[in-house]
Coordinates of N, CA and C in Angstrom, one line a residue:
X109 N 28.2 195.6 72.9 CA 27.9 195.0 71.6 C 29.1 194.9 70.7
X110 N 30.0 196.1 70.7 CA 31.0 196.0 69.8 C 32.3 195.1 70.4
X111 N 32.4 194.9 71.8 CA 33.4 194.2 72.2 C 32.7 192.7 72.0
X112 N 31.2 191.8 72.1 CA 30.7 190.6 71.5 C 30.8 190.3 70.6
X113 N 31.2 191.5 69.1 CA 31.5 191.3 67.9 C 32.8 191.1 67.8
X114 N 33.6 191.8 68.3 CA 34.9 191.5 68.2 C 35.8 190.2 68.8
X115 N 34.7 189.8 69.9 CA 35.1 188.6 70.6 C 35.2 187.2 69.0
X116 N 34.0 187.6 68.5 CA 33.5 186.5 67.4 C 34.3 186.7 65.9
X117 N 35.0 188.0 66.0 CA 35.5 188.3 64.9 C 37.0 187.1 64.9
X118 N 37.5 187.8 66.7 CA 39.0 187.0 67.1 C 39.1 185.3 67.1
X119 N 37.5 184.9 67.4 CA 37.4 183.8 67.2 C 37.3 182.7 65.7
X120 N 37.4 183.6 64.9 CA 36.6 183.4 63.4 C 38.4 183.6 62.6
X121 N 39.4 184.3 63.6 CA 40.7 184.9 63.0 C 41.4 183.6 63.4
X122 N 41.4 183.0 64.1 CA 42.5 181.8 65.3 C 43.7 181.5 64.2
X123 N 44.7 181.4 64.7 CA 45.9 180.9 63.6 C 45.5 179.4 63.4
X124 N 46.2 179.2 62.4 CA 46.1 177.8 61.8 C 46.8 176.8 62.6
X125 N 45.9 175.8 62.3 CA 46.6 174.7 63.2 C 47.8 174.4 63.3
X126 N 48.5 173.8 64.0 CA 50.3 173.6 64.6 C 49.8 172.3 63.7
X127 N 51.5 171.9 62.4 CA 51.3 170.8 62.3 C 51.1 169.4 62.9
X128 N 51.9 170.1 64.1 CA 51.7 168.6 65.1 C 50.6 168.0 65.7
X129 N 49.7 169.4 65.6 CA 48.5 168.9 66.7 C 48.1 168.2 65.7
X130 N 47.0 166.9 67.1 CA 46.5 165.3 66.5 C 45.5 165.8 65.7
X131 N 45.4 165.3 64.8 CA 44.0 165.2 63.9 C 44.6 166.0 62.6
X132 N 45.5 166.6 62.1 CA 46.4 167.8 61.2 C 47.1 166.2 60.4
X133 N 46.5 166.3 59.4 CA 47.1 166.0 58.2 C 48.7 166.1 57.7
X134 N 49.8 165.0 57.8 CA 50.8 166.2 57.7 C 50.9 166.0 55.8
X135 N 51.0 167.0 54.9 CA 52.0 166.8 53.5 C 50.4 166.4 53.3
X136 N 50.4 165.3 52.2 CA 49.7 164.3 51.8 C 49.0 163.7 52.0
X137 N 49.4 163.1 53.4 CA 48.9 161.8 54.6 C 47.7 162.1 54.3
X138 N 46.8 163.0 54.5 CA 45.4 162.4 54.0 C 44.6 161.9 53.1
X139 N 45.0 161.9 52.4 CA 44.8 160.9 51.0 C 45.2 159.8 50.4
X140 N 46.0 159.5 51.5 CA 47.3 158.2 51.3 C 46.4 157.1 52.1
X141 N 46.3 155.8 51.8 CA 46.2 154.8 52.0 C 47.5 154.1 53.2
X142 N 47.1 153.9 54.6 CA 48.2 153.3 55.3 C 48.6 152.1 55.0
X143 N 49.8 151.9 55.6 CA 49.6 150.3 55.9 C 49.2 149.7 56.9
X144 N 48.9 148.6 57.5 CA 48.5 148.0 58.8 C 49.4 148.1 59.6
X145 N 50.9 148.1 59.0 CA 51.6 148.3 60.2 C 51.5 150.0 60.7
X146 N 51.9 150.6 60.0 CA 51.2 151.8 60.4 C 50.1 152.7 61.5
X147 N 49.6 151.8 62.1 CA 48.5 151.7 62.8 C 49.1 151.6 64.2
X148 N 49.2 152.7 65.1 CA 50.0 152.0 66.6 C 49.2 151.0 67.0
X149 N 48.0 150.7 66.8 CA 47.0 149.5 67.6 C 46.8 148.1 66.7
X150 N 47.0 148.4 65.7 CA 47.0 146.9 64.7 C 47.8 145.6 65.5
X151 N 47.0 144.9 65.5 CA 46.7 143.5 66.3 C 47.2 142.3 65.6
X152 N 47.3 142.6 63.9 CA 47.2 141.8 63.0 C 46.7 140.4 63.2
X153 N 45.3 140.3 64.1 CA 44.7 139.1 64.1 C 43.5 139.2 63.1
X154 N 43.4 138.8 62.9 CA 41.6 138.2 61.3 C 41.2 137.0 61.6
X155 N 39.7 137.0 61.7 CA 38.8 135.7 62.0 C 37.7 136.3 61.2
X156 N 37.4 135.5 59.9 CA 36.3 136.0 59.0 C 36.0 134.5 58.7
X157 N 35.1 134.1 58.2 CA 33.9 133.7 57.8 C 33.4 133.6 56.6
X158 N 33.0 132.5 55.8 CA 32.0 133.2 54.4 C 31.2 132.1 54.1
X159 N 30.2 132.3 53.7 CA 28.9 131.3 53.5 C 28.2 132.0 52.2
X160 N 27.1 131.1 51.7 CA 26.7 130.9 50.0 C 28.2 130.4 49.6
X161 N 28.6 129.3 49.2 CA 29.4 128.5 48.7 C 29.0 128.1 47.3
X162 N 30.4 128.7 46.4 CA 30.1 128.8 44.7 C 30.8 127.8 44.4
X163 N 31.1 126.3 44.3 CA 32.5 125.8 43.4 C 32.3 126.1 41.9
X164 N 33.4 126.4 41.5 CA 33.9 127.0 40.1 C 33.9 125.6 39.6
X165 N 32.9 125.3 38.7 CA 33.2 123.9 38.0 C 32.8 122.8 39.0
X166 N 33.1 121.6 38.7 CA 32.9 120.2 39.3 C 34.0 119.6 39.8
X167 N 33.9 119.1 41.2 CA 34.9 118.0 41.4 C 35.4 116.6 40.1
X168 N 34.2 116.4 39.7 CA 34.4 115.2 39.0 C 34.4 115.9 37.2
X169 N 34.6 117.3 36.8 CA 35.2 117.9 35.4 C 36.3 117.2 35.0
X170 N 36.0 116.4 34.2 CA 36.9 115.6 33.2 C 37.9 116.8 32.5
X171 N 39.0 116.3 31.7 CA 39.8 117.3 31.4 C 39.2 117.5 29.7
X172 N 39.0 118.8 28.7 CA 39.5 120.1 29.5 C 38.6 120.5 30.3
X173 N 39.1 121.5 31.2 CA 37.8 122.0 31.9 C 38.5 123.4 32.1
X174 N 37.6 124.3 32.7 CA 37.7 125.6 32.9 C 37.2 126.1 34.2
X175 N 38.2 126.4 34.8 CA 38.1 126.6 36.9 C 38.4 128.0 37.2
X176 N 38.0 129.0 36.1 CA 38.1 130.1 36.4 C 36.2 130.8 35.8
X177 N 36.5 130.4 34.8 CA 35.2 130.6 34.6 C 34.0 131.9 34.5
X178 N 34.9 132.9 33.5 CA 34.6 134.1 33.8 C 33.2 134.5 33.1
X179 N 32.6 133.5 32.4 CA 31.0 133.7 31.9 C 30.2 133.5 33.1
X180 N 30.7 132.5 33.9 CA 29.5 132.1 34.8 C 28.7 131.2 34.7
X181 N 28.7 130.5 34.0 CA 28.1 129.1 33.6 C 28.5 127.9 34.2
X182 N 29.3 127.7 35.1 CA 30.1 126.5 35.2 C 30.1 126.6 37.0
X183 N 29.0 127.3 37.7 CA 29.3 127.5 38.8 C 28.3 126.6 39.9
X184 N 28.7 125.9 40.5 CA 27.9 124.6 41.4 C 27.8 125.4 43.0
X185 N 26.2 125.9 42.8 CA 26.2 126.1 44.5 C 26.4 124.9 45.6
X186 N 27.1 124.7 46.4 CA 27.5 123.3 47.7 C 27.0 124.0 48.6
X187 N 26.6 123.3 49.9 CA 26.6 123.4 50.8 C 28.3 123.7 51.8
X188 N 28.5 124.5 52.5 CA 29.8 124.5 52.9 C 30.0 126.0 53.5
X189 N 31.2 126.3 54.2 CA 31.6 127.2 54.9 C 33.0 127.3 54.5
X190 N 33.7 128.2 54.8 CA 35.0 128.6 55.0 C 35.6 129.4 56.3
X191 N 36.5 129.1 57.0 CA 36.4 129.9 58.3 C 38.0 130.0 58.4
X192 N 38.4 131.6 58.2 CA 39.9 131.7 58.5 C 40.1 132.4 59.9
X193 N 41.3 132.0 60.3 CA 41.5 132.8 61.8 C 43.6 132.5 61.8
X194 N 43.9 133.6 61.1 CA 45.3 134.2 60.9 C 45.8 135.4 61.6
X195 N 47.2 135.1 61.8 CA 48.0 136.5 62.5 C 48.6 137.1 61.3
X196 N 48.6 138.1 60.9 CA 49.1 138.7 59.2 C 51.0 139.0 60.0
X197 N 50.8 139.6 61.5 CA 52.4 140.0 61.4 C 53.3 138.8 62.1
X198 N 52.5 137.6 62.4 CA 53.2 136.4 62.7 C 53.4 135.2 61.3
X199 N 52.5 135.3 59.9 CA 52.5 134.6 58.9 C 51.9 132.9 59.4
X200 N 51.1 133.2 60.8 CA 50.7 132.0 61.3 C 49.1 131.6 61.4
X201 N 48.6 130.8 61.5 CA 46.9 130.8 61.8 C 46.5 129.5 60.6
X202 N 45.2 129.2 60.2 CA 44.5 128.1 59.7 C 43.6 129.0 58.8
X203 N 43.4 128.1 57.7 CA 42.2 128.3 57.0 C 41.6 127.2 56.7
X204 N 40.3 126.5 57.0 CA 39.8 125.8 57.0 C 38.3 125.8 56.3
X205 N 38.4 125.1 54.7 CA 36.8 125.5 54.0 C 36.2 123.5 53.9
X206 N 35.0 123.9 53.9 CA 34.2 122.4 53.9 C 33.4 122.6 52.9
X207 N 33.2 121.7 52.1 CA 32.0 121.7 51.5 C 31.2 120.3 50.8
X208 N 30.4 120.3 50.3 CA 29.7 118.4 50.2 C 29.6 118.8 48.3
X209 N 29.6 117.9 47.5 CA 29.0 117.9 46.1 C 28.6 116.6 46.0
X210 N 27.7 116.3 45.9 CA 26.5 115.1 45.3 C 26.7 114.6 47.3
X211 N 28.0 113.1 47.4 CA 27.7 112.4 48.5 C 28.7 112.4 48.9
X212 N 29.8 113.4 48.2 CA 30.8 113.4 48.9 C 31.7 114.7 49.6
X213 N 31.6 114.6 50.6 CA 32.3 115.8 51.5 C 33.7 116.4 51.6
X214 N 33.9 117.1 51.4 CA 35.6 117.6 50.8 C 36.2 118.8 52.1
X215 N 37.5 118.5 52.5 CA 37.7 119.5 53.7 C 39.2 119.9 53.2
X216 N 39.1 121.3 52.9 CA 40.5 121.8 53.1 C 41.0 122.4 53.9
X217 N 42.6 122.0 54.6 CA 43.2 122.5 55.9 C 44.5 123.7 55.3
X218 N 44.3 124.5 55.3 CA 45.4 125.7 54.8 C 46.1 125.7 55.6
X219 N 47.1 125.5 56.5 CA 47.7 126.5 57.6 C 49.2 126.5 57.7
X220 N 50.2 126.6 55.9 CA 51.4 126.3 55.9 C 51.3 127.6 54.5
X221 N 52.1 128.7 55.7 CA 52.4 130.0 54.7 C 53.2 130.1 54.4
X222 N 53.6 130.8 53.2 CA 55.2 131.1 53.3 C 54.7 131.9 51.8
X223 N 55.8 132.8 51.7 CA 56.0 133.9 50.7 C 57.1 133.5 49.1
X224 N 56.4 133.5 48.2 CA 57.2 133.7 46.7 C 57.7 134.8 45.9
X225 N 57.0 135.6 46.5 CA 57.8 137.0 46.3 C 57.0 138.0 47.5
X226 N 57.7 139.5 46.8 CA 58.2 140.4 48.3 C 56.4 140.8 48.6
X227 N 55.4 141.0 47.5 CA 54.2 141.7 47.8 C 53.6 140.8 48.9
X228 N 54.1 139.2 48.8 CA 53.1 138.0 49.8 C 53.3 138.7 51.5
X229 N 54.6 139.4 51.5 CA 54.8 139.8 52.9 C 55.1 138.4 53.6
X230 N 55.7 137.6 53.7 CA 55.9 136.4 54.5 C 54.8 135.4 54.1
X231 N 53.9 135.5 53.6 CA 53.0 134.1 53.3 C 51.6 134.8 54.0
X232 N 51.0 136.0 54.5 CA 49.9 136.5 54.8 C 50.3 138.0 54.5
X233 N 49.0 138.8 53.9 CA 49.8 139.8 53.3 C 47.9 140.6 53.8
X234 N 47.8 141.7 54.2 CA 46.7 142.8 53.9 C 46.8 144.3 53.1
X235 N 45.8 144.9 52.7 CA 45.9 145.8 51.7 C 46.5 146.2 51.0
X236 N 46.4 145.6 50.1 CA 47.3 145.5 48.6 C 46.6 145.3 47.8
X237 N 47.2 145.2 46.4 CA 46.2 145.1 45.1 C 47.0 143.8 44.8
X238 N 46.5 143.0 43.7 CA 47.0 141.8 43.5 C 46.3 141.7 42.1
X239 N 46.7 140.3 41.3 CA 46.2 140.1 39.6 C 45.9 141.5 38.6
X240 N 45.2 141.1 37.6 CA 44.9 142.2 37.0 C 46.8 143.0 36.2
X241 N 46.9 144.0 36.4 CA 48.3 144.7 36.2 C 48.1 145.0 37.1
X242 N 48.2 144.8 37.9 CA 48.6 145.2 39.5 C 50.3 145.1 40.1
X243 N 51.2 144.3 38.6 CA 52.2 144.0 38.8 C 52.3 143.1 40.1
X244 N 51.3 142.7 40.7 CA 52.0 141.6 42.0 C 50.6 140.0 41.3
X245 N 51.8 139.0 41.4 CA 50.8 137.7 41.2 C 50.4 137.9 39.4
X246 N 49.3 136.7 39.2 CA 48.9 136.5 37.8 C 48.0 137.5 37.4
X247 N 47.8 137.8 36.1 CA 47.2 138.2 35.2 C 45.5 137.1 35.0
X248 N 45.5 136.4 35.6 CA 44.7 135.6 35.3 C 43.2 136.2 36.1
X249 N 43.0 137.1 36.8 CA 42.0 137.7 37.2 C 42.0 138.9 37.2
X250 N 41.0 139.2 37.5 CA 40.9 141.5 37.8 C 41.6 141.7 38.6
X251 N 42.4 142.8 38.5 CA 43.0 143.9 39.3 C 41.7 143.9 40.8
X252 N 42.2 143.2 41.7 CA 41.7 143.6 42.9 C 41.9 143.9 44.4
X253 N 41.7 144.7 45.1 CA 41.8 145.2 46.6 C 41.9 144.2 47.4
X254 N 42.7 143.2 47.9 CA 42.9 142.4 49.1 C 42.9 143.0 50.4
X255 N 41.4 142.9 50.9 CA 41.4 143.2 52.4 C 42.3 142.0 53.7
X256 N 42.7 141.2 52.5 CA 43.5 139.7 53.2 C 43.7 138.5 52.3
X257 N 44.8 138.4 52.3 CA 45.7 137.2 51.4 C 46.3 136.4 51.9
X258 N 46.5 135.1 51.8 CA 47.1 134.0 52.1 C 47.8 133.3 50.9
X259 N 49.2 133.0 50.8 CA 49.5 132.0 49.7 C 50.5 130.7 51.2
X260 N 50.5 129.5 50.0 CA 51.2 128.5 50.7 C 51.1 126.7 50.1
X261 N 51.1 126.6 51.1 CA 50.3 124.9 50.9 C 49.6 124.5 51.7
X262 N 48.3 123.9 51.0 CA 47.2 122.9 51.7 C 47.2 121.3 52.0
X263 N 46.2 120.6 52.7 CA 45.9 119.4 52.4 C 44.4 119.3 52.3
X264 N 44.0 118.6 50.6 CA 42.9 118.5 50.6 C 42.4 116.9 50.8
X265 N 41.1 117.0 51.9 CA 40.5 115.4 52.1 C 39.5 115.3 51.2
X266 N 39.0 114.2 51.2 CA 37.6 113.5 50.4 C 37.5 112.3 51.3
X267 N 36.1 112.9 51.5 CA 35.8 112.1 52.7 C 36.6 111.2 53.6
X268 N 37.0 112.0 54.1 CA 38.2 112.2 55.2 C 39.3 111.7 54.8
X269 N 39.8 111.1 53.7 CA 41.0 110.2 52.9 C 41.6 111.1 52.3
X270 N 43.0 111.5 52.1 CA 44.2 112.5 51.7 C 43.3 112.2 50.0
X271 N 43.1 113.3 49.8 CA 43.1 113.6 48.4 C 44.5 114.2 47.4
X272 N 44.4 116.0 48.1 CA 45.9 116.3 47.6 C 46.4 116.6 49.0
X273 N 47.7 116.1 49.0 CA 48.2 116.4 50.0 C 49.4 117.7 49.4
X274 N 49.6 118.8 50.2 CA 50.8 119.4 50.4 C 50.7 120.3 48.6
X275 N 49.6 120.8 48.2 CA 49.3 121.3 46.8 C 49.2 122.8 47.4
X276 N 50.0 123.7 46.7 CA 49.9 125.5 46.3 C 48.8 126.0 46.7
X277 N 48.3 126.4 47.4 CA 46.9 127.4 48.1 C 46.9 128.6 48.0
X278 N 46.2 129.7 47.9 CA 46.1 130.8 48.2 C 44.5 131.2 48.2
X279 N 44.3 132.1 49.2 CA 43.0 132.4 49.6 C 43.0 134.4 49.8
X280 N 41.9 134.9 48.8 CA 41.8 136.1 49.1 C 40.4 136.8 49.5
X281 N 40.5 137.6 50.7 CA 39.6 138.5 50.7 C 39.6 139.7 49.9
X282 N 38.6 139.5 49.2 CA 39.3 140.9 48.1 C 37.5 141.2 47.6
X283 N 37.6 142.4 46.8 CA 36.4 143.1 46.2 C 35.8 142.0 45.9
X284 N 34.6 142.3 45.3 CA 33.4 141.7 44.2 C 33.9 141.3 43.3
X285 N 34.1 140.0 42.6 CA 34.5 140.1 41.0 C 33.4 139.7 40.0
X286 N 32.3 138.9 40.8 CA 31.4 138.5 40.2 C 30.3 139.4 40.3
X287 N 29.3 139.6 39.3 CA 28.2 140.0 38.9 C 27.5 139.1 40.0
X288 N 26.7 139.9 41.1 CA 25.2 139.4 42.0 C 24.4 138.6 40.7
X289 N 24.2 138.9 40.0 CA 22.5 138.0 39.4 C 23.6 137.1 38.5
X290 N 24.3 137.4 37.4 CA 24.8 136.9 36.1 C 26.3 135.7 36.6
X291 N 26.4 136.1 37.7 CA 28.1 135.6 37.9 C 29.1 135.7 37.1
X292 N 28.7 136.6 36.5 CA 30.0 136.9 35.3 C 30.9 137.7 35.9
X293 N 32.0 137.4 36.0 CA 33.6 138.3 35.8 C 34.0 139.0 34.5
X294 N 33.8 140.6 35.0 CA 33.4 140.6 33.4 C 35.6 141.1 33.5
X295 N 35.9 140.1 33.0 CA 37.5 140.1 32.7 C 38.0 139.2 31.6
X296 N 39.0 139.7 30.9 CA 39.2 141.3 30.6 C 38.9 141.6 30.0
X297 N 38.7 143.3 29.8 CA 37.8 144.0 29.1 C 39.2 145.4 28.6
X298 N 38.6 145.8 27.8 CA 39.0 147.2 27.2 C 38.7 148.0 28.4
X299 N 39.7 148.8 29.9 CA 39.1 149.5 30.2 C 39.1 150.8 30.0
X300 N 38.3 152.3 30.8 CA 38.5 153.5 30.5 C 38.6 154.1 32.1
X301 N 38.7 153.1 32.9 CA 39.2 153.3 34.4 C 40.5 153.1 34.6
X302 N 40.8 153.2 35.3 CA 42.4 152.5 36.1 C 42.2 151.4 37.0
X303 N 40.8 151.6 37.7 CA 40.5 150.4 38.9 C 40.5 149.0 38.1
X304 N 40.6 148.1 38.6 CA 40.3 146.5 38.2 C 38.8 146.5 37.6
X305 N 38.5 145.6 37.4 CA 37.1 144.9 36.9 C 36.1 144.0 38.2
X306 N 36.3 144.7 39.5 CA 35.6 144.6 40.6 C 35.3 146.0 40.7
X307 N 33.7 145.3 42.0 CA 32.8 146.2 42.9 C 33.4 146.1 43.5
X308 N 33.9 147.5 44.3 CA 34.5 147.8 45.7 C 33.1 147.3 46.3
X309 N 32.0 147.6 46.1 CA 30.8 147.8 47.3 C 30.5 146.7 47.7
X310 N 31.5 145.1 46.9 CA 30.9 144.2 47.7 C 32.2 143.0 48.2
X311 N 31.7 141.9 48.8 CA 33.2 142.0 48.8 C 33.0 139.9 49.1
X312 N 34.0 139.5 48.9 CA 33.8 138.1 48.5 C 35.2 137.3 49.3
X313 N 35.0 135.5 49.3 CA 36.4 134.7 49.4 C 36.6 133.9 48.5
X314 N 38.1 134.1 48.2 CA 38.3 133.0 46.9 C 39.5 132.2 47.6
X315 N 39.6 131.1 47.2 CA 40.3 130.3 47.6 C 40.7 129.5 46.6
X316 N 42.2 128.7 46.2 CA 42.4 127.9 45.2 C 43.4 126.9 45.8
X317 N 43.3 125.7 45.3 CA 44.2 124.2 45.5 C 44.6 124.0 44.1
X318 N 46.1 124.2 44.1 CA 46.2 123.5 43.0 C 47.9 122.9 43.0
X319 N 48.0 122.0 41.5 CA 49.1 120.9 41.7 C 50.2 121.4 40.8
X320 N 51.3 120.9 41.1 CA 52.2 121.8 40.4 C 52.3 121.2 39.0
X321 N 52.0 120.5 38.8 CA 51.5 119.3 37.6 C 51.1 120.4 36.9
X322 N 51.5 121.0 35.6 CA 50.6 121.1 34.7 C 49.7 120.7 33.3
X323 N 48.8 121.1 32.7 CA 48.1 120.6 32.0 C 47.5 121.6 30.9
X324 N 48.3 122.2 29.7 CA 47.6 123.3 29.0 C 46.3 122.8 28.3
X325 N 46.0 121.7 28.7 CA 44.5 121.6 27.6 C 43.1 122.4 28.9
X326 N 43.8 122.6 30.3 CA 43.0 123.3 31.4 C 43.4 124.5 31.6
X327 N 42.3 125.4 31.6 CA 42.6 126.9 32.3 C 41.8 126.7 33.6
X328 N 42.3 127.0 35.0 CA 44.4 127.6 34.1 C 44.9 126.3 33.8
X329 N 46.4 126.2 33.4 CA 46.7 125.0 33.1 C 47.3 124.4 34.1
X330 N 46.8 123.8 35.0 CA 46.9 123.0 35.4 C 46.4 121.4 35.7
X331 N 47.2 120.3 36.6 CA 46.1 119.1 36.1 C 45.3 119.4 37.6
X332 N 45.5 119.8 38.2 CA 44.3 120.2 39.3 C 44.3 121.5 39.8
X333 N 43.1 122.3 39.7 CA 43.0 123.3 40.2 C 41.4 123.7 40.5
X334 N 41.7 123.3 42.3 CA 39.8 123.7 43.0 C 39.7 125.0 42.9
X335 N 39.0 125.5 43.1 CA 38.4 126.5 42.9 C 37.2 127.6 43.7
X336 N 37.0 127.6 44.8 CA 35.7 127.8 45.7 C 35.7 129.2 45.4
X337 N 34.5 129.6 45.7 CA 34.3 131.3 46.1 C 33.1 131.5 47.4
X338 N 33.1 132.5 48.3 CA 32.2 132.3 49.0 C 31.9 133.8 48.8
X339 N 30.3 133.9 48.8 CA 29.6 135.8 48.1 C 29.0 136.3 49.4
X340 N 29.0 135.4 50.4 CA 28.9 136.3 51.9 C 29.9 136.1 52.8
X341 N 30.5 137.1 53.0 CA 31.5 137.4 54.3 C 31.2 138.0 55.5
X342 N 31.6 137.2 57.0 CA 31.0 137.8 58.2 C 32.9 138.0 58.5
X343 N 33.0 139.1 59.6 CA 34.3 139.4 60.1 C 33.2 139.4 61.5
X344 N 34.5 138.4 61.7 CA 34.0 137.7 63.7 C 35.2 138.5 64.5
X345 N 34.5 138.5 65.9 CA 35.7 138.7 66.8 C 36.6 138.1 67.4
X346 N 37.8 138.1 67.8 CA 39.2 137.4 67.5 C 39.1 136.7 69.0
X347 N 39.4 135.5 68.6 CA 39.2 134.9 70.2 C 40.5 135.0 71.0

């Protein structure tokens, strides 16, 4: 009996783990947020998906108009999809969204990246914060979590005829910004957090075309700026 107690005592004493062994935390590292590259297995391929199609405003919004839209009032459910399939450590891949408003069908082809400053990472960028004071990109939205970013240039059709051709794009997977029932963005606000003015718990695509043209009687001010959001996201597997 006393040597089964002492077996369980020696066992209960074990020295502390060697920092090297796997699973040992080293310093901090456990609380730290990686990067992707960081990852010995990171693939950097992404094929996601998003469906329920919001356009921010109207194709046919006479000027001024407002393509950001943070009441929620101005928001046209379409029929349409969005479907991206990018390499993040090649800066290469398509993003390709459709959608129809009244009788006419609109197709944007994304697949020309390239980086404006160092947070873009080459023109495809993952986990990072972006708008908001986030210090990377505009102030013109909430501080939010990009599970996947794209900036560049697009070409947008109407009904299959060049609409814009070769116009500023950028597309984010990022948190929630909109309110489920209200569609409000509630931005900005006085806050008493540090996080942005998104739900982590849900998670959305936004996407923008716009012209280098600008136009201050439009927010933003530009003379064209689309606008899509999609409020379901599927992550597919990478062909």
């Amino acid at each position: 009996m006393y040597v089964f107690i002492g077996l369980i005592w020696a066992s209960m004493q074990a020295p502390a783990a060697s920092a090297q062994q796997f699973g040992t935390p080293k310093g901090e590292e456990g609380t730290r947020i990686f990067k992707a590259t960081e990852h010995p297995h990171y693939s950097g391929q992404f094929h996601l998906s998003g469906q329920k199609t919001m356009l921010i405003g109207s194709m046919k919004d006479e000027v001024p108009w407002d393509h950001l839209d943070y009441a929620g009032k101005r928001l046209t459910a379409v029929q349409g999809t969005i479907d991206i399939e990018v390499n993040e450590l090649t800066n290469q891949g398509q993003v390709v969204a459709e959608f129809v408003e009244d009788t006419d069908r609109y197709r944007i082809v994304f697949d020309r990246f390239a980086a404006k400053a160092p947070f873009q990472d080459g023109g495809i960028a993952t986990r990072i914060y972006e708008h908001g004071d986030s210090n990377n990109g505009d102030p013109l939205y909430p501080k939010t979590w990009l599970y996947l970013g794209g900036w560049g240039t697009a070409t947008m059709f109407k009904n299959d005829a060049v609409l814009y051709r070769d116009y500023d794009a950028h597309f984010m997977v990022m948190e929630r910004s909109r309110d489920p029932k209200t569609h409000e963005v509630r931005y900005p606000t006085k806050r008493v957090l540090p996080g942005g003015e998104t739900d982590p718990a849900g998670m959305e695509i936004d996407l923008w075309v716009r012209s280098k043209e600008q136009n201050t009687k439009n927010f933003p001010p530009f003379e064209a700026f689309v606008h899509l959001c999609w409020e379901e996201v599927t992550w597919k597997s990478v062909r």
